Amino acid sequence: MIQQILAAQATLKDNGFRLTKIRKLILEVFFSNTTVPISATELKSQLFALDTKVNKTTVYRELEFLSAQGIIVEVNAGDGKKRYELNCYCHHHHVLCLRCSAVECVTIDNCTLEEQLNSVDLKNFKITGHALNFFGLCAQCR
Amino acid sequence: MIQQILAAQATLKDNGFRLTKIRKLILEVFFSNTTVPISATELKSQLFALDTKVNKTTVYRELEFLSAQGIIVEVNAGDGKKRYELNCYCHHHHVLCLRCSAVECVTIDNCTLEEQLNSVDLKNFKITGHALNFFGLCAQCR
DNA sequence: TGACAAATGCAACCGTGTTGCAATATCATA
DNA sequence: TATGATATTGCAACACGGTTGCATTTGTCA
Protein backbone atom coordinates (compact mmCIF):
# COMPACT_ATOMS: atom_id res chain seq x y z
CA MET A 1 0.00 0.00 0.00
CA ILE A 2 2.71 2.45 1.00
CA GLN A 3 4.60 2.03 -2.26
CA GLN A 4 1.41 2.41 -4.26
CA ILE A 5 0.55 5.71 -2.64
CA LEU A 6 4.11 6.93 -3.22
CA ALA A 7 3.85 5.90 -6.87
CA ALA A 8 0.62 7.85 -7.24
CA GLN A 9 2.24 10.89 -5.64
CA ALA A 10 5.25 10.62 -7.95
CA THR A 11 2.96 10.41 -10.98
CA LEU A 12 1.18 13.58 -9.95
CA LYS A 13 4.44 15.46 -9.41
CA ASP A 14 5.84 14.24 -12.71
CA ASN A 15 2.81 15.70 -14.42
CA GLY A 16 3.35 19.11 -12.86
CA PHE A 17 0.76 18.94 -10.10
CA ARG A 18 1.36 19.81 -6.47
CA LEU A 19 1.27 17.58 -3.43
CA THR A 20 -0.68 19.69 -1.02
CA LYS A 21 -1.54 18.63 2.49
CA ILE A 22 -5.18 18.10 1.49
CA ARG A 23 -4.34 16.11 -1.62
CA LYS A 24 -2.02 13.81 0.31
CA LEU A 25 -4.66 13.23 2.97
CA ILE A 26 -7.28 12.40 0.34
CA LEU A 27 -4.92 9.88 -1.24
CA GLU A 28 -4.42 8.33 2.19
CA VAL A 29 -8.17 8.03 2.68
CA PHE A 30 -8.60 6.25 -0.65
CA PHE A 31 -5.55 4.00 -0.28
CA SER A 32 -6.43 2.98 3.27
CA ASN A 33 -9.95 2.03 2.20
CA THR A 34 -9.89 0.05 -1.01
CA THR A 35 -13.28 -1.67 -0.87
CA VAL A 36 -15.93 0.99 -0.28
CA PRO A 37 -16.83 3.80 -2.70
CA ILE A 38 -17.35 7.10 -0.89
CA SER A 39 -19.24 10.28 -1.72
CA ALA A 40 -17.97 13.86 -1.58
CA THR A 41 -19.81 14.45 1.68
CA GLU A 42 -18.35 11.32 3.25
CA LEU A 43 -14.84 12.29 2.16
CA LYS A 44 -15.35 15.74 3.69
CA SER A 45 -16.36 14.09 6.97
CA GLN A 46 -13.41 11.73 6.93
CA LEU A 47 -11.03 14.64 6.39
CA PHE A 48 -12.68 16.50 9.24
CA ALA A 49 -12.17 13.42 11.44
CA LEU A 50 -8.49 13.72 10.52
CA ASP A 51 -8.49 17.27 11.91
CA THR A 52 -8.59 18.83 8.45
CA LYS A 53 -11.45 21.18 7.62
CA VAL A 54 -11.82 21.40 3.85
CA ASN A 55 -14.25 23.49 1.84
CA LYS A 56 -16.76 21.42 -0.12
CA THR A 57 -15.73 23.08 -3.39
CA THR A 58 -12.21 21.78 -2.84
CA VAL A 59 -13.52 18.30 -2.15
CA TYR A 60 -15.54 18.22 -5.35
CA ARG A 61 -12.68 19.63 -7.39
CA GLU A 62 -10.17 17.20 -5.92
CA LEU A 63 -12.43 14.23 -6.65
CA GLU A 64 -12.78 15.38 -10.24
CA PHE A 65 -9.03 15.94 -10.47
CA LEU A 66 -8.01 12.54 -9.10
CA SER A 67 -10.63 10.98 -11.34
CA ALA A 68 -9.21 12.73 -14.40
CA GLN A 69 -5.75 11.48 -13.38
CA GLY A 70 -7.06 7.92 -13.33
CA ILE A 71 -6.21 7.42 -9.66
CA ILE A 72 -9.83 7.07 -8.60
CA VAL A 73 -12.94 6.26 -10.65
CA GLU A 74 -16.48 7.51 -10.48
CA VAL A 75 -18.96 4.90 -9.38
CA ASN A 76 -22.72 4.91 -9.77
CA ALA A 77 -24.13 2.99 -6.83
CA GLY A 78 -27.75 3.83 -7.51
CA ASP A 79 -28.29 6.24 -4.60
CA GLY A 80 -28.32 9.37 -6.71
CA LYS A 81 -24.98 10.77 -5.67
CA LYS A 82 -21.58 10.45 -7.21
CA ARG A 83 -19.24 8.06 -5.44
CA TYR A 84 -15.58 7.37 -6.01
CA GLU A 85 -13.27 4.46 -5.33
CA LEU A 86 -9.63 3.66 -5.93
CA ASN A 87 -9.08 2.68 -9.55
CA CYS A 88 -8.38 -1.04 -9.28
CA TYR A 89 -8.59 -1.69 -13.04
CA CYS A 90 -10.80 -4.69 -12.35
CA HIS A 91 -14.42 -5.14 -13.33
CA HIS A 92 -16.82 -5.41 -10.41
CA HIS A 93 -20.21 -4.23 -9.19
CA HIS A 94 -21.78 -2.67 -6.10
CA VAL A 95 -24.35 -3.38 -3.44
CA LEU A 96 -26.27 -0.59 -1.70
CA CYS A 97 -28.06 -0.70 1.64
CA LEU A 98 -31.50 0.85 1.23
CA ARG A 99 -31.64 1.89 4.86
CA CYS A 100 -28.21 3.33 5.73
CA SER A 101 -26.87 3.86 2.19
CA ALA A 102 -23.72 1.84 2.86
CA VAL A 103 -22.04 0.70 -0.34
CA GLU A 104 -19.69 -2.21 -0.93
CA CYS A 105 -18.03 -3.80 -3.91
CA VAL A 106 -18.99 -7.26 -5.12
CA THR A 107 -17.34 -9.47 -7.71
CA ILE A 108 -19.18 -11.92 -9.90
CA ASP A 109 -16.93 -14.84 -10.83
CA ASN A 110 -17.13 -15.73 -14.50
CA CYS A 111 -19.48 -12.84 -15.18
CA THR A 112 -21.11 -13.50 -18.55
CA LEU A 113 -22.86 -10.16 -18.80
CA GLU A 114 -20.65 -8.97 -21.60
CA GLU A 115 -21.34 -12.04 -23.72
CA GLN A 116 -25.08 -11.85 -23.09
CA LEU A 117 -25.04 -8.34 -24.52
CA ASN A 118 -24.41 -9.67 -28.02
CA SER A 119 -27.96 -10.94 -28.29
CA VAL A 120 -29.65 -7.88 -26.81
CA ASP A 121 -31.57 -5.22 -28.71
CA LEU A 122 -29.85 -2.09 -27.45
CA LYS A 123 -32.07 0.33 -29.40
CA ASN A 124 -29.22 1.28 -31.70
CA PHE A 125 -27.25 2.74 -28.80
CA LYS A 126 -23.47 2.65 -28.97
CA ILE A 127 -22.70 1.10 -25.58
CA THR A 128 -19.62 2.26 -23.70
CA GLY A 129 -20.20 0.73 -20.29
CA HIS A 130 -22.62 -0.67 -17.79
CA ALA A 131 -23.37 -0.58 -14.08
CA LEU A 132 -24.88 -3.40 -12.11
CA ASN A 133 -26.13 -2.46 -8.67
CA PHE A 134 -27.71 -4.70 -6.07
CA PHE A 135 -30.08 -3.29 -3.47
CA GLY A 136 -30.99 -4.61 -0.07
CA LEU A 137 -30.14 -4.41 3.62
CA CYS A 138 -26.60 -4.58 4.92
CA ALA A 139 -25.43 -6.87 7.71
CA GLN A 140 -26.16 -4.21 10.34
CA CYS A 141 -29.57 -3.15 9.02
CA ARG A 142 -31.08 -6.49 7.99
CA MET B 1 -54.62 0.61 -23.78
CA ILE B 2 -57.94 2.37 -23.25
CA GLN B 3 -59.33 -0.43 -21.07
CA GLN B 4 -56.11 -0.57 -19.05
CA ILE B 5 -56.26 3.12 -18.22
CA LEU B 6 -59.93 2.77 -17.27
CA ALA B 7 -59.05 -0.18 -15.04
CA ALA B 8 -56.37 1.88 -13.31
CA GLN B 9 -58.84 4.72 -12.80
CA ALA B 10 -61.42 2.33 -11.36
CA THR B 11 -58.86 0.90 -8.96
CA LEU B 12 -58.03 4.36 -7.68
CA LYS B 13 -61.67 5.26 -7.16
CA ASP B 14 -62.36 1.95 -5.44
CA ASN B 15 -59.61 2.77 -2.99
CA GLY B 16 -61.12 6.13 -2.14
CA PHE B 17 -58.91 8.38 -4.23
CA ARG B 18 -60.07 11.08 -6.60
CA LEU B 19 -59.78 11.30 -10.34
CA THR B 20 -58.68 14.87 -10.77
CA LYS B 21 -57.94 16.47 -14.10
CA ILE B 22 -54.20 16.37 -13.38
CA ARG B 23 -54.20 12.77 -12.24
CA LYS B 24 -56.09 11.64 -15.33
CA LEU B 25 -53.67 13.51 -17.58
CA ILE B 26 -50.66 11.94 -15.86
CA LEU B 27 -52.17 8.49 -16.33
CA GLU B 28 -52.63 9.29 -20.02
CA VAL B 29 -48.99 10.33 -20.32
CA PHE B 30 -47.79 7.06 -18.79
CA PHE B 31 -50.21 4.84 -20.68
CA SER B 32 -49.48 6.47 -24.03
CA ASN B 33 -45.74 5.99 -23.54
CA THR B 34 -44.99 2.54 -22.24
CA THR B 35 -41.32 2.19 -23.16
CA VAL B 36 -39.46 5.22 -21.79
CA PRO B 37 -39.03 6.06 -18.10
CA ILE B 38 -39.52 9.78 -17.44
CA SER B 39 -38.40 12.12 -14.68
CA ALA B 40 -40.51 14.57 -12.68
CA THR B 41 -39.20 17.48 -14.74
CA GLU B 42 -40.00 15.72 -18.01
CA LEU B 43 -43.51 14.90 -16.81
CA LYS B 44 -44.03 18.54 -15.84
CA SER B 45 -42.99 19.58 -19.35
CA GLN B 46 -45.27 17.04 -20.99
CA LEU B 47 -48.21 18.29 -18.94
CA PHE B 48 -47.38 21.84 -19.92
CA ALA B 49 -47.35 20.75 -23.57
CA LEU B 50 -50.88 19.49 -22.93
CA ASP B 51 -51.87 22.99 -21.82
CA THR B 52 -51.80 22.07 -18.14
CA LYS B 53 -49.53 24.04 -15.86
CA VAL B 54 -48.82 21.99 -12.73
CA ASN B 55 -46.79 22.93 -9.68
CA LYS B 56 -43.67 20.82 -9.25
CA THR B 57 -44.74 19.80 -5.74
CA THR B 58 -47.88 18.27 -7.23
CA VAL B 59 -45.82 16.42 -9.83
CA TYR B 60 -43.52 14.91 -7.20
CA ARG B 61 -46.43 13.99 -4.95
CA GLU B 62 -48.41 12.44 -7.78
CA LEU B 63 -45.44 10.35 -8.88
CA GLU B 64 -45.00 9.10 -5.35
CA PHE B 65 -48.72 8.42 -5.09
CA LEU B 66 -49.02 6.45 -8.33
CA SER B 67 -45.87 4.58 -7.35
CA ALA B 68 -47.37 3.66 -3.97
CA GLN B 69 -50.50 2.46 -5.79
CA GLY B 70 -48.37 0.17 -7.94
CA ILE B 71 -49.46 1.81 -11.18
CA ILE B 72 -45.98 3.11 -11.96
CA VAL B 73 -42.58 2.04 -10.64
CA GLU B 74 -39.48 4.00 -9.73
CA VAL B 75 -36.58 3.32 -12.03
CA ASN B 76 -32.91 3.98 -11.44
CA ALA B 77 -31.40 4.77 -14.83
CA GLY B 78 -28.03 5.85 -13.51
CA ASP B 79 -28.37 9.56 -14.24
CA GLY B 80 -28.89 10.60 -10.64
CA LYS B 81 -32.55 11.49 -10.85
CA LYS B 82 -35.62 9.46 -10.10
CA ARG B 83 -37.47 8.18 -13.12
CA TYR B 84 -40.78 6.39 -13.38
CA GLU B 85 -42.36 4.05 -15.88
CA LEU B 86 -45.61 2.16 -16.17
CA ASN B 87 -45.53 -0.95 -13.99
CA CYS B 88 -45.33 -3.72 -16.56
CA TYR B 89 -44.60 -6.47 -14.01
CA CYS B 90 -41.83 -7.73 -16.26
CA HIS B 91 -38.12 -7.76 -15.51
CA HIS B 92 -36.02 -5.55 -17.76
CA HIS B 93 -33.16 -3.07 -17.73
CA HIS B 94 -32.31 0.38 -19.05
CA VAL B 95 -29.91 2.13 -21.37
CA LEU B 96 -28.93 5.78 -20.86
CA CYS B 97 -27.49 8.22 -23.40
CA LEU B 98 -24.53 10.01 -21.84
CA ARG B 99 -25.02 13.05 -24.03
CA CYS B 100 -28.76 13.79 -24.11
CA SER B 101 -29.85 11.64 -21.10
CA ALA B 102 -32.45 9.75 -23.13
CA VAL B 103 -33.46 6.51 -21.47
CA GLU B 104 -34.95 3.37 -23.00
CA CYS B 105 -35.85 -0.07 -21.77
CA VAL B 106 -33.96 -3.16 -22.87
CA THR B 107 -34.74 -6.81 -22.34
CA ILE B 108 -32.15 -9.53 -21.95
CA ASP B 109 -33.51 -12.86 -23.20
CA ASN B 110 -32.79 -15.69 -20.79
CA CYS B 111 -31.19 -13.31 -18.30
CA THR B 112 -29.15 -15.47 -15.92
CA LEU B 113 -28.24 -12.65 -13.57
CA GLU B 114 -30.38 -13.97 -10.76
CA GLU B 115 -28.84 -17.45 -10.94
CA GLN B 116 -25.33 -16.06 -11.05
CA LEU B 117 -26.05 -14.36 -7.72
CA ASN B 118 -26.01 -17.68 -5.89
CA SER B 119 -22.25 -17.92 -6.15
CA VAL B 120 -21.54 -14.29 -5.28
CA ASP B 121 -20.22 -12.96 -1.99
CA LEU B 122 -22.81 -10.31 -1.24
CA LYS B 123 -21.13 -9.11 1.98
CA ASN B 124 -23.93 -10.53 4.09
CA PHE B 125 -26.45 -8.17 2.49
CA LYS B 126 -30.05 -9.30 2.18
CA ILE B 127 -30.67 -8.58 -1.49
CA THR B 128 -34.10 -7.32 -2.55
CA GLY B 129 -33.43 -6.22 -6.10
CA HIS B 130 -30.95 -5.10 -8.68
CA ALA B 131 -30.55 -2.53 -11.43
CA LEU B 132 -28.56 -3.05 -14.58
CA ASN B 133 -27.90 0.09 -16.58
CA PHE B 134 -26.07 0.41 -19.86
CA PHE B 135 -24.40 3.67 -20.83
CA GLY B 136 -23.52 5.01 -24.22
CA LEU B 137 -24.76 7.18 -27.06
CA CYS B 138 -28.25 6.94 -28.47
CA ALA B 139 -29.08 6.66 -32.18
CA GLN B 140 -29.31 10.43 -32.54
CA CYS B 141 -26.16 11.29 -30.56
CA ARG B 142 -23.76 8.55 -31.70
C1' DT C 1 -76.39 21.71 -2.33
C1' DG C 2 -73.22 21.24 1.46
C1' DA C 3 -69.58 19.22 4.04
C1' DC C 4 -65.56 16.65 4.52
C1' DA C 5 -61.30 14.93 2.92
C1' DA C 6 -58.30 14.62 -0.88
C1' DA C 7 -55.63 17.23 -3.85
C1' DT C 8 -53.24 21.46 -5.17
C1' DG C 9 -50.30 25.66 -5.05
C1' DC C 10 -47.14 28.48 -2.81
C1' DA C 11 -43.14 29.66 -0.38
C1' DA C 12 -39.49 28.27 1.91
C1' DC C 13 -36.26 24.94 2.63
C1' DC C 14 -32.63 20.94 2.08
C1' DG C 15 -28.71 18.40 -0.15
C1' DT C 16 -25.68 17.74 -3.94
C1' DG C 17 -23.01 19.83 -7.09
C1' DT C 18 -21.00 23.97 -9.92
C1' DT C 19 -18.88 28.58 -11.09
C1' DG C 20 -16.31 33.08 -10.78
C1' DC C 21 -13.12 35.36 -8.40
C1' DA C 22 -9.90 36.73 -4.96
C1' DA C 23 -6.51 34.93 -1.66
C1' DT C 24 -3.10 31.52 -0.51
C1' DA C 25 0.31 27.83 -0.85
C1' DT C 26 3.51 25.02 -3.49
C1' DC C 27 7.61 24.42 -5.93
C1' DA C 28 11.18 25.31 -9.45
C1' DT C 29 14.58 28.44 -10.12
C1' DA C 30 17.69 31.99 -9.16
C1' DT D 1 16.96 31.22 1.18
C1' DA D 2 14.13 34.43 -1.41
C1' DT D 3 11.05 35.00 -5.30
C1' DG D 4 7.79 34.60 -8.82
C1' DA D 5 4.61 31.87 -11.62
C1' DT D 6 0.72 29.24 -11.13
C1' DA D 7 -1.65 25.45 -8.97
C1' DT D 8 -4.69 25.17 -5.30
C1' DT D 9 -8.01 26.77 -1.95
C1' DG D 10 -11.92 29.26 0.17
C1' DC D 11 -15.84 32.00 -0.20
C1' DA D 12 -20.18 33.40 -1.87
C1' DA D 13 -23.53 32.79 -4.87
C1' DC D 14 -25.90 29.96 -7.76
C1' DA D 15 -28.36 25.74 -10.21
C1' DC D 16 -31.12 21.79 -9.87
C1' DG D 17 -33.78 17.92 -7.95
C1' DG D 18 -36.48 17.04 -4.32
C1' DT D 19 -39.26 17.86 0.26
C1' DT D 20 -42.27 20.07 3.86
C1' DG D 21 -45.87 22.98 6.17
C1' DC D 22 -49.76 25.30 5.53
C1' DA D 23 -53.57 27.62 3.41
C1' DT D 24 -56.72 27.11 -0.50
C1' DT D 25 -59.20 24.61 -3.89
C1' DT D 26 -61.66 20.69 -5.73
C1' DG D 27 -63.89 16.04 -6.08
C1' DT D 28 -67.13 13.09 -4.21
C1' DC D 29 -70.86 11.43 -1.68
C1' DA D 30 -74.70 11.91 1.37
XYZ file of N, CA, C and O in Angstrom, chain B residues 15-129:
460
model
N -60.405 2.618 -4.203
C -59.615 2.772 -2.991
C -59.801 4.144 -2.343
O -59.032 4.535 -1.459
N -60.786 4.878 -2.794
C -61.123 6.130 -2.137
C -60.329 7.340 -2.590
O -60.325 8.362 -1.922
N -59.661 7.222 -3.734
C -58.907 8.377 -4.229
C -59.672 9.048 -5.356
O -60.572 8.467 -5.958
N -59.301 10.293 -5.631
C -60.074 11.078 -6.599
C -59.428 11.104 -7.976
O -58.221 11.070 -8.106
N -60.274 11.210 -8.972
C -59.785 11.304 -10.343
C -59.795 12.770 -10.761
O -60.745 13.244 -11.384
N -58.740 13.458 -10.395
C -58.677 14.868 -10.770
C -58.201 14.985 -12.207
O -57.686 14.035 -12.796
N -58.351 16.180 -12.721
C -57.935 16.467 -14.097
C -56.441 16.148 -14.261
O -56.042 15.478 -15.223
N -55.639 16.593 -13.301
C -54.198 16.368 -13.381
C -53.866 14.891 -13.320
O -53.075 14.371 -14.112
N -54.501 14.191 -12.400
C -54.203 12.767 -12.240
C -54.548 11.989 -13.498
O -53.805 11.122 -13.933
N -55.698 12.338 -14.108
C -56.094 11.641 -15.332
C -55.102 11.911 -16.463
O -54.732 11.003 -17.214
N -54.640 13.165 -16.539
C -53.668 13.507 -17.581
C -52.357 12.737 -17.388
O -51.762 12.242 -18.341
N -51.920 12.645 -16.135
C -50.660 11.937 -15.856
C -50.790 10.466 -16.227
O -49.885 9.874 -16.822
N -51.936 9.878 -15.930
C -52.167 8.488 -16.334
C -52.087 8.363 -17.852
O -51.475 7.433 -18.379
N -52.673 9.327 -18.551
C -52.628 9.292 -20.019
C -51.191 9.343 -20.525
O -50.816 8.627 -21.448
N -50.396 10.220 -19.904
C -48.990 10.330 -20.323
C -48.291 8.986 -20.168
O -47.611 8.506 -21.078
N -48.478 8.337 -19.020
C -47.794 7.063 -18.792
C -48.330 5.964 -19.693
O -47.567 5.170 -20.238
N -49.650 5.925 -19.886
C -50.213 4.835 -20.681
C -49.995 5.025 -22.180
O -50.050 4.073 -22.935
N -49.712 6.262 -22.591
C -49.482 6.473 -24.025
C -47.988 6.384 -24.350
O -47.585 6.568 -25.480
N -47.187 6.099 -23.332
C -45.743 5.987 -23.541
C -45.247 4.886 -22.627
O -44.887 5.115 -21.488
N -45.249 3.674 -23.130
C -44.987 2.536 -22.245
C -43.561 2.029 -22.314
O -43.239 1.014 -21.728
N -42.672 2.759 -23.015
C -41.322 2.193 -23.163
C -40.203 3.085 -22.649
O -39.063 2.675 -22.637
N -40.530 4.307 -22.221
C -39.463 5.219 -21.794
C -39.731 5.766 -20.400
O -40.753 6.422 -20.189
N -38.849 5.510 -19.447
C -39.028 6.056 -18.095
C -38.808 7.568 -18.115
O -37.866 8.046 -18.741
N -39.658 8.327 -17.443
C -39.520 9.782 -17.444
C -39.303 10.311 -16.032
O -39.692 9.694 -15.049
N -38.680 11.469 -15.961
C -38.401 12.123 -14.684
C -39.528 13.097 -14.345
O -40.383 13.389 -15.183
N -39.496 13.611 -13.118
C -40.509 14.573 -12.683
C -40.503 15.797 -13.588
O -41.556 16.286 -14.009
N -39.315 16.287 -13.897
C -39.200 17.479 -14.744
C -39.782 17.230 -16.128
O -40.500 18.083 -16.678
N -39.479 16.045 -16.688
C -40.003 15.721 -18.009
C -41.526 15.615 -17.988
O -42.211 16.074 -18.909
N -42.055 15.017 -16.931
C -43.511 14.902 -16.813
C -44.151 16.280 -16.749
O -45.156 16.551 -17.416
N -43.525 17.162 -15.951
C -44.030 18.536 -15.841
C -44.077 19.189 -17.226
O -45.055 19.845 -17.579
N -43.035 19.008 -18.008
C -42.993 19.577 -19.354
C -44.076 18.992 -20.249
O -44.727 19.714 -21.006
N -44.259 17.674 -20.151
C -45.265 17.035 -20.988
C -46.663 17.530 -20.644
O -47.512 17.709 -21.527
N -46.907 17.756 -19.349
C -48.210 18.286 -18.943
C -48.393 19.701 -19.466
O -49.471 20.074 -19.926
N -47.313 20.470 -19.414
C -47.380 21.843 -19.918
C -47.692 21.839 -21.403
O -48.461 22.667 -21.892
N -47.094 20.892 -22.129
C -47.350 20.755 -23.565
C -48.803 20.382 -23.824
O -49.329 20.603 -24.915
N -49.451 19.816 -22.821
C -50.878 19.491 -22.935
C -51.731 20.600 -22.338
O -52.853 20.373 -21.879
N -51.156 21.804 -22.298
C -51.873 22.993 -21.817
C -52.269 22.906 -20.350
O -53.271 23.479 -19.938
N -51.481 22.160 -19.559
C -51.797 22.065 -18.139
C -50.569 22.433 -17.320
O -49.595 21.699 -17.298
N -50.638 23.577 -16.677
C -49.530 24.040 -15.857
C -49.697 23.463 -14.456
O -50.695 23.724 -13.787
N -48.726 22.655 -14.027
C -48.821 21.985 -12.729
C -47.613 22.358 -11.882
O -46.492 22.408 -12.369
N -47.866 22.613 -10.614
C -46.786 22.926 -9.681
C -45.894 21.707 -9.489
O -46.373 20.573 -9.468
N -44.587 21.957 -9.334
C -43.670 20.820 -9.247
C -43.946 19.960 -8.016
O -43.764 18.741 -8.053
N -44.404 20.590 -6.925
C -44.744 19.801 -5.738
C -45.805 18.765 -6.069
O -45.709 17.603 -5.660
N -46.800 19.185 -6.824
C -47.876 18.270 -7.225
C -47.320 17.129 -8.066
O -47.693 15.962 -7.882
N -46.417 17.455 -8.978
C -45.824 16.421 -9.826
C -45.111 15.382 -8.969
O -45.331 14.176 -9.120
N -44.266 15.840 -8.047
C -43.523 14.906 -7.201
C -44.479 14.069 -6.351
O -44.291 12.865 -6.189
N -45.497 14.729 -5.796
C -46.434 13.987 -4.945
C -47.237 12.973 -5.750
O -47.512 11.862 -5.287
N -47.612 13.350 -6.958
C -48.414 12.442 -7.784
C -47.584 11.231 -8.212
O -48.088 10.100 -8.233
N -46.310 11.467 -8.508
C -45.439 10.350 -8.880
C -45.287 9.392 -7.707
O -45.336 8.163 -7.869
N -45.127 9.949 -6.520
C -44.999 9.103 -5.345
C -46.306 8.348 -5.096
O -46.294 7.164 -4.755
N -47.412 9.037 -5.299
C -48.722 8.416 -5.089
C -48.965 7.252 -6.042
O -49.290 6.135 -5.619
N -48.778 7.496 -7.340
C -49.017 6.450 -8.333
C -48.041 5.289 -8.143
O -48.367 4.135 -8.404
N -46.858 5.619 -7.655
C -45.871 4.577 -7.355
C -46.346 3.722 -6.178
O -46.277 2.491 -6.216
N -46.866 4.384 -5.136
C -47.374 3.659 -3.966
C -48.570 2.796 -4.336
O -48.797 1.739 -3.741
N -49.331 3.221 -5.343
C -50.495 2.461 -5.789
C -50.115 1.327 -6.733
O -50.969 0.569 -7.168
N -48.822 1.268 -7.083
C -48.368 0.173 -7.938
C -48.677 0.363 -9.407
O -48.499 -0.557 -10.203
N -49.130 1.561 -9.771
C -49.462 1.809 -11.178
C -48.193 2.126 -11.973
O -48.037 1.712 -13.111
N -47.282 2.879 -11.341
C -45.983 3.113 -11.960
C -44.913 2.594 -11.009
O -45.195 2.300 -9.842
N -43.689 2.473 -11.496
C -42.584 2.035 -10.641
C -41.410 2.988 -10.800
O -41.181 3.548 -11.873
N -40.676 3.160 -9.712
C -39.485 3.997 -9.734
C -38.377 3.224 -10.422
O -38.214 2.024 -10.205
N -37.640 3.940 -11.243
C -36.579 3.319 -12.029
C -35.282 4.074 -11.802
O -35.256 5.294 -11.821
N -34.219 3.353 -11.531
C -32.911 3.985 -11.439
C -32.196 3.781 -12.754
O -31.827 2.670 -13.103
N -32.021 4.882 -13.514
C -31.401 4.765 -14.834
C -29.941 5.180 -14.806
O -29.281 5.210 -15.827
N -29.442 5.531 -13.626
C -28.026 5.854 -13.506
C -27.676 7.291 -13.809
O -26.506 7.634 -13.886
N -28.675 8.152 -13.970
C -28.367 9.560 -14.236
C -28.629 10.442 -13.027
O -28.667 11.660 -13.134
N -28.812 9.828 -11.877
C -28.890 10.598 -10.644
C -30.245 11.187 -10.332
O -30.421 11.831 -9.308
N -31.217 11.020 -11.224
C -32.551 11.486 -10.855
C -33.544 10.337 -10.923
O -33.353 9.377 -11.653
N -34.602 10.494 -10.126
C -35.618 9.457 -10.102
C -36.392 9.477 -11.413
O -36.754 10.535 -11.914
N -36.646 8.305 -11.933
C -37.474 8.179 -13.121
C -38.567 7.167 -12.834
O -38.426 6.328 -11.955
N -39.649 7.287 -13.596
C -40.783 6.392 -13.379
C -41.265 5.844 -14.710
O -41.185 6.519 -15.733
N -41.768 4.629 -14.679
C -42.364 4.053 -15.876
C -43.592 3.255 -15.459
O -43.753 2.914 -14.282
N -44.437 2.966 -16.424
C -45.613 2.163 -16.166
C -45.177 0.814 -15.600
O -44.203 0.226 -16.058
N -45.871 0.342 -14.583
C -45.532 -0.949 -13.990
C -45.979 -2.065 -14.930
O -47.158 -2.350 -15.055
N -44.988 -2.685 -15.577
C -45.333 -3.718 -16.557
C -45.178 -5.115 -15.968
O -45.436 -6.102 -16.631
N -44.771 -5.196 -14.704
C -44.600 -6.473 -14.015
C -43.663 -7.423 -14.763
O -43.764 -8.630 -14.612
N -42.791 -6.865 -15.579
C -41.835 -7.734 -16.262
C -40.421 -7.206 -16.013
O -40.187 -6.001 -15.950
N -39.484 -8.127 -15.839
C -38.115 -7.759 -15.511
C -37.375 -7.247 -16.741
O -37.360 -7.889 -17.777
N -36.810 -6.055 -16.641
C -36.018 -5.548 -17.755
C -35.009 -4.530 -17.234
O -34.969 -4.240 -16.036
N -34.208 -3.997 -18.139
C -33.157 -3.070 -17.731
C -33.228 -1.790 -18.557
O -34.167 -1.609 -19.316
N -32.237 -0.921 -18.382
C -32.313 0.380 -19.055
C -30.986 0.795 -19.667
O -29.920 0.404 -19.198
N -31.101 1.604 -20.699
C -29.912 2.126 -21.372
C -30.026 3.645 -21.397
O -31.088 4.200 -21.679
N -28.924 4.318 -21.025
C -28.926 5.779 -20.859
C -27.938 6.420 -21.824
O -26.794 5.982 -21.941
N -28.398 7.471 -22.518
C -27.494 8.216 -23.399
C -26.704 9.224 -22.566
O -27.285 10.048 -21.871
N -25.385 9.147 -22.654
C -24.534 10.008 -21.840
C -24.558 11.453 -22.306
O -24.159 12.349 -21.580
N -25.023 11.678 -23.534
C -25.021 13.052 -24.030
C -26.368 13.739 -23.785
O -26.408 14.806 -23.214
N -27.457 13.109 -24.194
C -28.759 13.787 -24.107
C -29.637 13.218 -22.987
O -30.752 13.680 -22.783
N -29.139 12.216 -22.250
C -29.853 11.641 -21.104
C -31.124 10.896 -21.483
O -31.947 10.615 -20.616
N -31.299 10.570 -22.743
C -32.447 9.755 -23.127
C -32.324 8.377 -22.480
O -31.224 7.860 -22.311
N -33.448 7.814 -22.106
C -33.463 6.508 -21.468
C -34.428 5.597 -22.213
O -35.510 6.029 -22.610
N -34.030 4.349 -22.406
C -34.949 3.369 -23.003
C -34.846 2.048 -22.245
O -33.880 1.809 -21.519
N -35.833 1.235 -22.416
C -35.851 -0.070 -21.769
C -35.224 -1.107 -22.678
O -35.418 -1.072 -23.894
N -34.495 -2.040 -22.102
C -33.959 -3.156 -22.873
C -34.265 -4.459 -22.143
O -34.351 -4.491 -20.915
N -34.429 -5.503 -22.910
C -34.737 -6.810 -22.340
C -33.630 -7.792 -22.696
O -33.196 -7.839 -23.837
N -33.159 -8.512 -21.703
C -32.152 -9.533 -21.954
C -32.847 -10.888 -21.953
O -33.362 -11.326 -20.920
N -32.877 -11.533 -23.125
C -33.507 -12.859 -23.200
C -32.718 -13.834 -22.339
O -31.491 -13.831 -22.337
N -33.427 -14.669 -21.618
C -32.793 -15.691 -20.788
C -31.750 -15.094 -19.856
O -30.647 -15.588 -19.732
N -32.100 -13.983 -19.224
C -31.194 -13.308 -18.297
C -30.861 -14.237 -17.140
O -31.743 -14.704 -16.418
N -29.573 -14.527 -16.969
C -29.154 -15.465 -15.921
C -28.572 -14.743 -14.718
O -27.926 -15.354 -13.871
N -28.805 -13.428 -14.665
C -28.239 -12.646 -13.566
C -28.623 -13.209 -12.206
O -27.782 -13.361 -11.319
N -29.894 -13.505 -12.057
C -30.380 -13.972 -10.761
C -29.658 -15.245 -10.336
O -29.243 -15.379 -9.188
N -29.508 -16.190 -11.292
C -28.841 -17.445 -10.938
C -27.383 -17.224 -10.581
O -26.852 -17.833 -9.669
N -26.747 -16.307 -11.312
C -25.333 -16.060 -11.045
C -25.121 -15.562 -9.623
O -24.068 -15.723 -9.037
N -26.174 -14.930 -9.055
C -26.048 -14.363 -7.715
C -25.743 -15.409 -6.656
O -25.140 -15.109 -5.634
N -26.178 -16.642 -6.896
C -26.008 -17.677 -5.886
C -24.553 -17.894 -5.491
O -24.261 -18.260 -4.361
N -23.663 -17.654 -6.428
C -22.250 -17.924 -6.150
C -21.474 -16.665 -5.786
O -20.260 -16.675 -5.717
N -22.215 -15.565 -5.524
C -21.536 -14.294 -5.283
C -21.480 -13.961 -3.797
O -22.455 -14.184 -3.071
N -20.340 -13.437 -3.372
C -20.217 -12.964 -1.989
C -20.873 -11.599 -1.886
O -20.324 -10.602 -2.335
N -22.048 -11.559 -1.298
C -22.807 -10.308 -1.237
C -22.637 -9.599 0.103
O -23.500 -8.840 0.536
N -21.499 -9.844 0.764
C -21.133 -9.107 1.979
C -22.199 -9.199 3.066
O -22.419 -8.259 3.811
N -22.897 -10.321 3.079
C -23.927 -10.532 4.094
C -25.109 -9.572 3.953
O -25.847 -9.336 4.900
N -25.269 -8.982 2.761
C -26.448 -8.168 2.490
C -27.632 -9.091 2.223
O -27.474 -10.183 1.689
N -28.816 -8.632 2.586
C -30.045 -9.305 2.181
C -30.537 -8.584 0.927
O -31.004 -7.446 0.989
N -30.416 -9.233 -0.210
C -30.673 -8.578 -1.491
C -32.163 -8.589 -1.827
O -32.823 -9.614 -1.726
N -32.683 -7.412 -2.205
C -34.101 -7.322 -2.550
C -34.311 -6.962 -4.015
O -35.436 -7.006 -4.497
N -33.261 -6.580 -4.698
C -33.431 -6.221 -6.097
C -32.118 -5.832 -6.733
O -31.080 -5.769 -6.062
